[in-house]
Amino acid sequence: SSYHNVLEENRLLYNQVQDLKGTIRVFCRVRPFLQGQSNGQSTVDYIGENGNIMIVNPQKQGKDARRVFTFDKVFGTNVTQEQIYADTQPLIRSVLDGYNVCIFAYGQTGSGKTYTMSGPDLTTEETWGVNYRALRDLFRISKARMDVIEYEVGVQMIEIYNEQVRDLLVIHGNIRNNSQLNGLNVPDASLVPVKCTKDVLDLMKIGQRNRAVGATALNERSSRSHSILTIHVRGKELVSGSTLKGCLHLVDLAGSERVDKSEAVGERLKEAQHINRSLSALGDVISALAQNSSHVPYRNSKLTQVLQDSLGGHAKTLMFVHINPEVNSIGETISTLKFAERVATIDLGAAQSNK
Ligand code: ADP
């Protein structure tokens, strides 16, 4: 019966979720050289088994020139969108079982964050990013469980720019909120009920349009603000009447590039300072969680405040860090990987026994 199917599915899911060691995982993705770019020297020397990546810095000599970083997984330039999603899918399913999940895209502007999260082209499913695949799965699985659990789904979309939160789903000035579903620490952000993937895609278009308002160019604005798409689910078990709540936050972070202090002035400098501060606050929170620290500094940025309920506790975090292989990005590449290394869960036992 479908009830037994769901139980079996839950058992498999439980095993998969247990397999994901720790609650914080870091995946590194290397984007290929783009058409028209020299296919010359790459700063990625090799990608090994077990999540190792070796970076070579052409500006340095001898043993200082190479450095190995280790993450949960490293995806090379030939990895498809489908393969990327396959490793993300267990987390998406767990949302329907009542987990809170955060997926972050981190990296300098142009390193492939949008490519991973949204994909380059919505018209071909093959290139769909994590966002669309996740939505499709959420609705597909909730439908398959229909006889057992009744789900309600709602969407929020906000932007954080210069430490200010903006609701991107205000439609004709209407704030719609169903506080029972709220899992984002933003009082009154619109929360719109949805029934299918298309409903969400339509809302995302509205969000994108709202995001562009007031910005000189969408690309510029989107690289300097964080955007959060949150999918809330509430399930009611039909037999027992018990309920569960979960949410999925898909977070496209502002570009992590450092701004040359001597060049940035005025607005640009202010933006850069806000971005730096919030990204390092995020790093501090995740690394405090990874180390089971008793104090987690959520209050140091809007980003970490807004996501507080979904960072730590039983929540699960996945961070995709993106690098590009160009030689002139070596500085950003190394600082991105150092950031990622700081937030990656370190299994001290394993690290020591390797020595
Ligand atoms: P970001 O969002 O970090 O600014 P984008 O996702 O816009 O970066 O990527 C920059 C460019 O590189 C885009 O033209 C994008 O299509 C391309 N690109 C990024 N990642 C990949 C990839 N894995 N495979 C092919 N092209 C990619």
CSV table of C-alpha atoms and ligand atoms in Angstrom, one decimal:
chain,number,residue,atom,x,y,z
A,1,SER,CA,0.0,0.0,0.0
A,2,SER,CA,1.1,3.6,-0.4
A,3,TYR,CA,1.5,3.8,3.4
A,4,HIS,CA,4.1,1.1,3.4
A,5,ASN,CA,5.8,2.7,0.4
A,6,VAL,CA,6.1,5.9,2.4
A,7,LEU,CA,7.5,4.0,5.4
A,8,GLU,CA,10.0,2.3,3.2
A,9,GLU,CA,10.9,5.6,1.6
A,10,ASN,CA,11.3,7.1,5.0
A,11,ARG,CA,13.6,4.3,6.1
A,12,LEU,CA,15.8,4.7,3.1
A,13,LEU,CA,15.8,8.5,3.5
A,14,TYR,CA,16.7,8.1,7.2
A,15,ASN,CA,19.7,6.0,6.2
A,16,GLN,CA,20.7,8.5,3.6
A,17,VAL,CA,20.4,11.4,6.0
A,18,GLN,CA,22.5,9.5,8.5
A,19,ASP,CA,25.1,8.9,5.9
A,20,LEU,CA,25.6,12.6,5.4
A,21,LYS,CA,28.1,12.9,8.2
A,22,GLY,CA,27.5,16.0,10.3
A,23,THR,CA,25.0,18.6,9.7
A,24,ILE,CA,27.2,21.0,7.7
A,25,ARG,CA,28.6,20.0,4.4
A,26,VAL,CA,30.8,21.9,1.9
A,27,PHE,CA,30.9,21.0,-1.8
A,28,CYS,CA,33.4,22.8,-4.0
A,29,ARG,CA,32.6,23.3,-7.7
A,30,VAL,CA,35.1,24.5,-10.3
A,31,ARG,CA,33.7,26.2,-13.3
A,32,PRO,CA,35.2,25.6,-16.7
A,33,PHE,CA,37.0,28.2,-18.8
A,34,LEU,CA,34.4,30.1,-20.7
A,35,GLN,CA,34.3,30.3,-24.5
A,36,GLY,CA,36.7,33.0,-25.7
A,37,GLN,CA,38.8,32.7,-22.5
A,38,SER,CA,42.3,31.4,-22.9
A,39,ASN,CA,42.2,27.7,-22.2
A,40,GLY,CA,45.8,28.1,-20.9
A,41,GLN,CA,47.0,27.7,-17.4
A,42,SER,CA,44.5,26.5,-14.8
A,43,THR,CA,45.1,27.1,-11.1
A,44,VAL,CA,43.5,23.8,-10.4
A,45,ASP,CA,46.3,21.3,-10.4
A,46,TYR,CA,44.2,18.2,-9.7
A,47,ILE,CA,41.0,17.0,-8.1
A,48,GLY,CA,41.6,13.9,-6.1
A,49,GLU,CA,39.4,11.3,-4.5
A,50,ASN,CA,37.9,12.0,-1.1
A,51,GLY,CA,37.2,15.6,-1.7
A,52,ASN,CA,40.8,16.9,-2.3
A,53,ILE,CA,41.6,19.7,-4.6
A,54,MET,CA,45.2,21.0,-5.2
A,55,ILE,CA,45.6,24.6,-6.2
A,56,VAL,CA,48.7,25.9,-7.9
A,57,ASN,CA,49.7,29.5,-7.5
A,58,PRO,CA,51.8,30.5,-10.5
A,59,GLN,CA,53.0,33.6,-8.7
A,60,LYS,CA,54.9,31.4,-6.2
A,61,GLN,CA,57.8,29.1,-6.4
A,62,GLY,CA,58.6,25.7,-4.9
A,63,LYS,CA,56.5,24.2,-2.1
A,64,ASP,CA,54.7,27.4,-1.4
A,65,ALA,CA,53.1,27.3,-4.9
A,66,ARG,CA,50.8,24.3,-4.1
A,67,ARG,CA,48.2,23.8,-1.5
A,68,VAL,CA,45.6,21.1,-1.0
A,69,PHE,CA,42.1,21.8,0.4
A,70,THR,CA,39.7,19.1,1.5
A,71,PHE,CA,35.9,19.3,1.4
A,72,ASP,CA,33.1,16.8,1.5
A,73,LYS,CA,33.1,16.7,-2.3
A,74,VAL,CA,34.8,18.5,-5.1
A,75,PHE,CA,33.2,18.7,-8.5
A,76,GLY,CA,35.4,19.3,-11.5
A,77,THR,CA,34.6,21.2,-14.7
A,78,ASN,CA,32.9,18.3,-16.4
A,79,VAL,CA,30.3,17.5,-13.7
A,80,THR,CA,26.7,17.9,-14.9
A,81,GLN,CA,23.9,19.7,-13.2
A,82,GLU,CA,22.2,16.4,-12.7
A,83,GLN,CA,25.2,14.9,-10.9
A,84,ILE,CA,25.4,18.0,-8.7
A,85,TYR,CA,21.8,17.6,-7.8
A,86,ALA,CA,22.1,13.9,-7.1
A,87,ASP,CA,24.3,14.7,-4.1
A,88,THR,CA,21.8,17.4,-2.9
A,89,GLN,CA,18.6,15.4,-3.2
A,90,PRO,CA,18.6,13.6,0.2
A,91,LEU,CA,18.6,17.0,1.8
A,92,ILE,CA,15.6,18.1,-0.2
A,93,ARG,CA,13.7,15.1,0.7
A,94,SER,CA,14.4,15.6,4.4
A,95,VAL,CA,12.5,19.0,4.2
A,96,LEU,CA,9.3,17.0,3.7
A,97,ASP,CA,10.1,15.0,6.9
A,98,GLY,CA,10.4,18.2,8.9
A,99,TYR,CA,14.0,19.3,8.7
A,100,ASN,CA,15.1,22.8,8.1
A,101,VAL,CA,17.7,23.0,5.3
A,102,CYS,CA,19.9,25.8,4.1
A,103,ILE,CA,21.7,25.7,0.8
A,104,PHE,CA,24.2,28.5,0.2
A,105,ALA,CA,26.0,29.5,-3.0
A,106,TYR,CA,29.3,31.2,-2.2
A,107,GLY,CA,32.0,32.5,-4.5
A,108,GLN,CA,33.3,35.6,-6.3
A,109,THR,CA,31.1,37.1,-9.0
A,110,GLY,CA,31.4,35.1,-12.2
A,111,SER,CA,32.4,31.9,-10.4
A,112,GLY,CA,29.2,30.0,-11.2
A,113,LYS,CA,26.8,30.6,-8.2
A,114,THR,CA,23.8,31.4,-10.4
A,115,TYR,CA,24.7,28.5,-12.7
A,116,THR,CA,24.6,26.0,-9.8
A,117,MET,CA,21.5,27.4,-8.2
A,118,SER,CA,19.4,28.4,-11.2
A,119,GLY,CA,21.2,27.2,-14.3
A,120,PRO,CA,22.0,29.1,-17.5
A,121,ASP,CA,18.8,28.4,-19.3
A,122,LEU,CA,15.4,27.6,-18.0
A,123,THR,CA,14.1,26.3,-21.3
A,124,THR,CA,16.2,23.1,-21.2
A,125,GLU,CA,15.6,20.9,-18.2
A,126,GLU,CA,19.0,19.3,-18.6
A,127,THR,CA,20.7,22.5,-17.5
A,128,TRP,CA,18.3,23.3,-14.6
A,129,GLY,CA,20.0,24.2,-11.4
A,130,VAL,CA,19.5,23.0,-7.9
A,131,ASN,CA,16.5,25.4,-7.3
A,132,TYR,CA,14.2,24.0,-10.0
A,133,ARG,CA,15.2,20.4,-9.4
A,134,ALA,CA,14.5,20.8,-5.7
A,135,LEU,CA,11.1,22.3,-6.3
A,136,ARG,CA,10.2,19.6,-8.8
A,137,ASP,CA,11.2,17.0,-6.2
A,138,LEU,CA,9.3,18.6,-3.4
A,139,PHE,CA,6.1,18.6,-5.3
A,140,ARG,CA,6.6,15.2,-6.8
A,141,ILE,CA,7.3,13.6,-3.4
A,142,SER,CA,4.5,15.4,-1.6
A,143,LYS,CA,2.1,14.2,-4.3
A,144,ALA,CA,3.4,10.6,-4.0
A,145,ARG,CA,2.6,10.8,-0.2
A,146,MET,CA,-0.8,12.3,-0.7
A,147,ASP,CA,-2.8,9.4,0.8
A,148,VAL,CA,-0.7,9.5,4.0
A,149,ILE,CA,0.3,13.1,4.5
A,150,GLU,CA,-1.3,16.3,3.4
A,151,TYR,CA,1.1,19.1,2.7
A,152,GLU,CA,0.7,22.8,2.5
A,153,VAL,CA,3.5,24.7,0.8
A,154,GLY,CA,4.3,28.5,1.0
A,155,VAL,CA,7.0,30.6,-0.5
A,156,GLN,CA,8.9,33.7,0.8
A,157,MET,CA,11.6,35.6,-1.1
A,158,ILE,CA,13.7,38.4,0.4
A,159,GLU,CA,16.8,40.3,-0.4
A,160,ILE,CA,19.4,41.6,2.1
A,161,TYR,CA,21.2,44.7,0.8
A,162,ASN,CA,23.4,46.9,3.1
A,163,GLU,CA,22.0,45.0,6.1
A,164,GLN,CA,18.4,45.9,5.2
A,165,VAL,CA,15.8,43.3,4.4
A,166,ARG,CA,13.5,43.7,1.5
A,167,ASP,CA,10.5,41.6,0.8
A,168,LEU,CA,10.6,40.7,-2.8
A,169,LEU,CA,7.1,39.2,-3.0
A,170,VAL,CA,5.1,42.3,-2.1
A,171,ILE,CA,2.6,42.2,-4.9
A,172,HIS,CA,0.6,45.4,-5.5
A,173,GLY,CA,1.6,46.5,-2.0
A,174,ASN,CA,-0.1,43.3,-0.6
A,175,ILE,CA,1.7,41.5,2.2
A,176,ARG,CA,0.3,38.1,2.5
A,177,ASN,CA,1.4,36.1,5.5
A,178,ASN,CA,0.3,32.9,7.2
A,179,SER,CA,2.3,33.1,10.4
A,180,GLN,CA,1.8,29.4,11.1
A,181,LEU,CA,4.3,28.6,8.4
A,182,ASN,CA,6.8,31.3,9.1
A,183,GLY,CA,10.3,30.0,9.6
A,184,LEU,CA,12.2,33.1,8.5
A,185,ASN,CA,13.1,35.5,11.2
A,186,VAL,CA,11.4,38.4,9.3
A,187,PRO,CA,8.1,39.6,10.8
A,188,ASP,CA,5.6,40.2,8.0
A,189,ALA,CA,7.5,39.1,5.0
A,190,SER,CA,5.0,38.0,2.4
A,191,LEU,CA,4.3,34.3,2.4
A,192,VAL,CA,2.5,33.1,-0.6
A,193,PRO,CA,0.7,29.7,-0.8
A,194,VAL,CA,1.7,27.6,-3.8
A,195,LYS,CA,0.4,24.3,-5.3
A,196,CYS,CA,3.0,23.5,-8.0
A,197,THR,CA,6.4,24.2,-9.4
A,198,LYS,CA,5.0,26.7,-11.9
A,199,ASP,CA,3.4,28.8,-9.1
A,200,VAL,CA,6.9,29.1,-7.6
A,201,LEU,CA,8.5,30.0,-10.9
A,202,ASP,CA,5.9,32.7,-11.4
A,203,LEU,CA,6.7,34.1,-7.9
A,204,MET,CA,10.4,34.0,-8.6
A,205,LYS,CA,9.9,36.1,-11.7
A,206,ILE,CA,8.0,38.7,-9.6
A,207,GLY,CA,10.8,38.5,-7.0
A,208,GLN,CA,13.5,39.1,-9.7
A,209,ARG,CA,11.5,42.1,-11.1
A,210,ASN,CA,11.1,43.6,-7.6
A,211,ARG,CA,14.8,43.0,-7.0
A,212,ALA,CA,15.8,45.0,-10.1
A,213,VAL,CA,13.8,48.1,-9.1
A,214,GLY,CA,16.1,50.9,-8.2
A,215,ALA,CA,19.2,49.0,-9.3
A,216,THR,CA,21.2,50.4,-12.2
A,217,ALA,CA,21.8,46.9,-13.6
A,218,LEU,CA,20.3,43.7,-12.2
A,219,ASN,CA,23.6,41.9,-12.4
A,220,GLU,CA,25.4,44.5,-10.4
A,221,ARG,CA,22.7,44.6,-7.8
A,222,SER,CA,22.4,40.8,-7.5
A,223,SER,CA,26.1,40.4,-7.1
A,224,ARG,CA,26.0,42.8,-4.1
A,225,SER,CA,23.0,41.6,-2.2
A,226,HIS,CA,22.0,38.2,-0.7
A,227,SER,CA,18.8,36.7,-1.9
A,228,ILE,CA,16.9,34.1,0.0
A,229,LEU,CA,14.1,31.9,-1.5
A,230,THR,CA,12.4,30.0,1.2
A,231,ILE,CA,10.0,27.1,0.7
A,232,HIS,CA,8.0,26.2,3.8
A,233,VAL,CA,6.1,23.0,4.1
A,234,ARG,CA,3.6,21.9,6.7
A,235,GLY,CA,2.4,18.3,6.7
A,236,LYS,CA,-0.4,16.7,8.5
A,237,GLU,CA,-0.5,12.9,8.8
A,238,LEU,CA,-3.9,11.9,7.9
A,239,VAL,CA,-4.2,8.9,10.2
A,240,SER,CA,-2.6,10.2,13.4
A,241,GLY,CA,-3.3,13.9,12.8
A,242,SER,CA,0.2,14.8,13.9
A,243,THR,CA,1.9,17.6,12.1
A,244,LEU,CA,5.4,18.5,10.9
A,245,LYS,CA,7.1,21.6,9.6
A,246,GLY,CA,10.2,22.0,7.5
A,247,CYS,CA,11.7,24.6,5.3
A,248,LEU,CA,14.2,24.9,2.6
A,249,HIS,CA,16.3,28.1,2.2
A,250,LEU,CA,18.0,28.6,-1.2
A,251,VAL,CA,20.5,31.4,-0.6
A,252,ASP,CA,22.4,33.1,-3.4
A,253,LEU,CA,25.1,35.1,-1.6
A,254,ALA,CA,26.6,38.4,-2.6
A,255,GLY,CA,29.9,38.0,-4.5
A,256,SER,CA,32.7,37.4,-2.1
A,257,GLU,CA,35.3,39.4,-3.9
A,258,ARG,CA,37.3,41.8,-1.8
A,259,VAL,CA,37.1,45.4,-3.0
A,260,ASP,CA,40.3,47.3,-3.4
A,261,LYS,CA,40.1,49.8,-0.5
A,262,SER,CA,42.0,52.4,-2.4
A,263,GLU,CA,39.5,52.3,-5.2
A,264,ALA,CA,36.1,51.9,-3.5
A,265,VAL,CA,34.5,55.0,-2.2
A,266,GLY,CA,31.0,56.1,-1.2
A,267,GLU,CA,28.2,53.7,-1.8
A,268,ARG,CA,30.5,51.1,-3.3
A,269,LEU,CA,32.7,51.1,-0.2
A,270,LYS,CA,29.7,50.8,2.1
A,271,GLU,CA,28.3,47.9,0.1
A,272,ALA,CA,31.6,46.1,0.2
A,273,GLN,CA,31.9,46.6,3.9
A,274,HIS,CA,28.4,45.2,4.5
A,275,ILE,CA,29.1,42.2,2.3
A,276,ASN,CA,32.4,41.4,4.0
A,277,ARG,CA,31.0,41.7,7.4
A,278,SER,CA,27.9,39.5,6.7
A,279,LEU,CA,29.9,36.8,4.9
A,280,SER,CA,32.4,36.6,7.7
A,281,ALA,CA,29.5,36.6,10.2
A,282,LEU,CA,28.1,33.6,8.3
A,283,GLY,CA,31.5,31.9,8.4
A,284,ASP,CA,31.7,32.5,12.2
A,285,VAL,CA,28.3,31.0,12.8
A,286,ILE,CA,28.9,28.0,10.7
A,287,SER,CA,32.3,27.3,12.1
A,288,ALA,CA,31.0,27.8,15.7
A,289,LEU,CA,28.3,25.2,14.9
A,290,ALA,CA,30.8,22.8,13.3
A,291,GLN,CA,32.8,22.9,16.5
A,292,ASN,CA,29.8,22.5,18.7
A,293,SER,CA,30.7,25.8,20.3
A,294,SER,CA,28.5,26.9,23.2
A,295,HIS,CA,28.2,30.5,21.8
A,296,VAL,CA,26.9,30.9,18.2
A,297,PRO,CA,27.1,34.5,17.1
A,298,TYR,CA,23.9,34.8,15.2
A,299,ARG,CA,23.4,38.4,16.0
A,300,ASN,CA,26.4,39.8,14.1
A,301,SER,CA,24.6,40.1,10.8
A,302,LYS,CA,21.1,40.3,9.3
A,303,LEU,CA,21.8,37.2,7.2
A,304,THR,CA,22.5,35.0,10.2
A,305,GLN,CA,19.7,36.5,12.2
A,306,VAL,CA,17.2,35.8,9.5
A,307,LEU,CA,18.3,32.2,9.1
A,308,GLN,CA,18.9,31.6,12.8
A,309,ASP,CA,16.2,28.9,13.1
A,310,SER,CA,17.7,27.0,10.2
A,311,LEU,CA,21.3,27.1,11.2
A,312,GLY,CA,22.2,24.7,13.9
A,313,GLY,CA,20.0,22.4,16.0
A,314,HIS,CA,18.6,19.7,13.8
A,315,ALA,CA,18.9,21.9,10.7
A,316,LYS,CA,21.1,20.9,7.8
A,317,THR,CA,23.4,23.1,5.9
A,318,LEU,CA,25.1,22.7,2.5
A,319,MET,CA,27.4,25.2,1.1
A,320,PHE,CA,28.5,25.2,-2.5
A,321,VAL,CA,31.7,27.1,-2.9
A,322,HIS,CA,32.6,28.1,-6.4
A,323,ILE,CA,35.9,28.9,-7.9
A,324,ASN,CA,37.0,29.7,-11.4
A,325,PRO,CA,40.3,28.3,-12.7
A,326,GLU,CA,41.7,31.6,-14.2
A,327,VAL,CA,45.2,32.6,-13.1
A,328,ASN,CA,44.2,36.2,-12.5
A,329,SER,CA,41.6,35.0,-10.0
A,330,ILE,CA,44.2,33.1,-7.9
A,331,GLY,CA,43.9,35.5,-4.9
A,332,GLU,CA,40.1,35.2,-4.7
A,333,THR,CA,40.3,31.5,-5.3
A,334,ILE,CA,42.6,31.0,-2.4
A,335,SER,CA,40.5,33.2,-0.1
A,336,THR,CA,37.3,31.4,-1.1
A,337,LEU,CA,38.9,28.1,-0.3
A,338,LYS,CA,40.2,29.3,3.0
A,339,PHE,CA,36.7,30.5,3.9
A,340,ALA,CA,35.2,27.2,2.9
A,341,GLU,CA,37.9,25.3,4.8
A,342,ARG,CA,37.0,27.2,7.9
A,343,VAL,CA,33.3,26.2,7.7
A,344,ALA,CA,33.8,22.6,6.6
A,345,THR,CA,33.2,20.1,9.4
A,346,ILE,CA,36.5,18.7,10.5
A,347,ASP,CA,36.5,15.2,11.6
A,348,LEU,CA,39.4,15.5,14.1
A,349,GLY,CA,39.7,11.8,14.7
A,350,ALA,CA,40.2,11.1,11.0
A,351,ALA,CA,42.5,14.1,10.5
A,352,GLN,CA,44.8,13.0,13.3
A,353,SER,CA,44.9,9.3,12.2
A,354,ASN,CA,46.0,10.4,8.8
A,355,LYS,CA,49.1,12.1,10.2
B,1,ADP,P1,28.0,34.1,-10.5
B,1,ADP,O1,26.5,33.8,-10.2
B,1,ADP,O2,28.9,33.5,-9.5
B,1,ADP,O3,28.2,35.6,-10.7
B,1,ADP,P2,27.5,32.8,-13.0
B,1,ADP,O4,26.7,31.6,-12.6
B,1,ADP,O5,26.7,33.9,-13.7
B,1,ADP,O6,28.4,33.4,-11.9
B,1,ADP,O7,28.6,32.2,-14.0
B,1,ADP,C1,29.4,33.1,-14.8
B,1,ADP,C2,29.5,32.5,-16.2
B,1,ADP,O8,30.1,31.2,-16.2
B,1,ADP,C3,28.1,32.4,-16.9
B,1,ADP,O9,28.3,32.7,-18.2
B,1,ADP,C4,27.8,30.9,-16.7
B,1,ADP,O10,26.9,30.4,-17.6
B,1,ADP,C5,29.2,30.3,-16.8
B,1,ADP,N1,29.3,29.0,-16.0
B,1,ADP,C6,29.4,29.0,-14.6
B,1,ADP,N2,29.5,27.7,-14.2
B,1,ADP,C7,29.5,26.9,-15.3
B,1,ADP,C8,29.6,25.5,-15.5
B,1,ADP,N3,29.7,24.7,-14.4
B,1,ADP,N4,29.6,25.1,-16.7
B,1,ADP,C9,29.5,25.9,-17.8
B,1,ADP,N5,29.4,27.3,-17.7
B,1,ADP,C10,29.4,27.8,-16.4
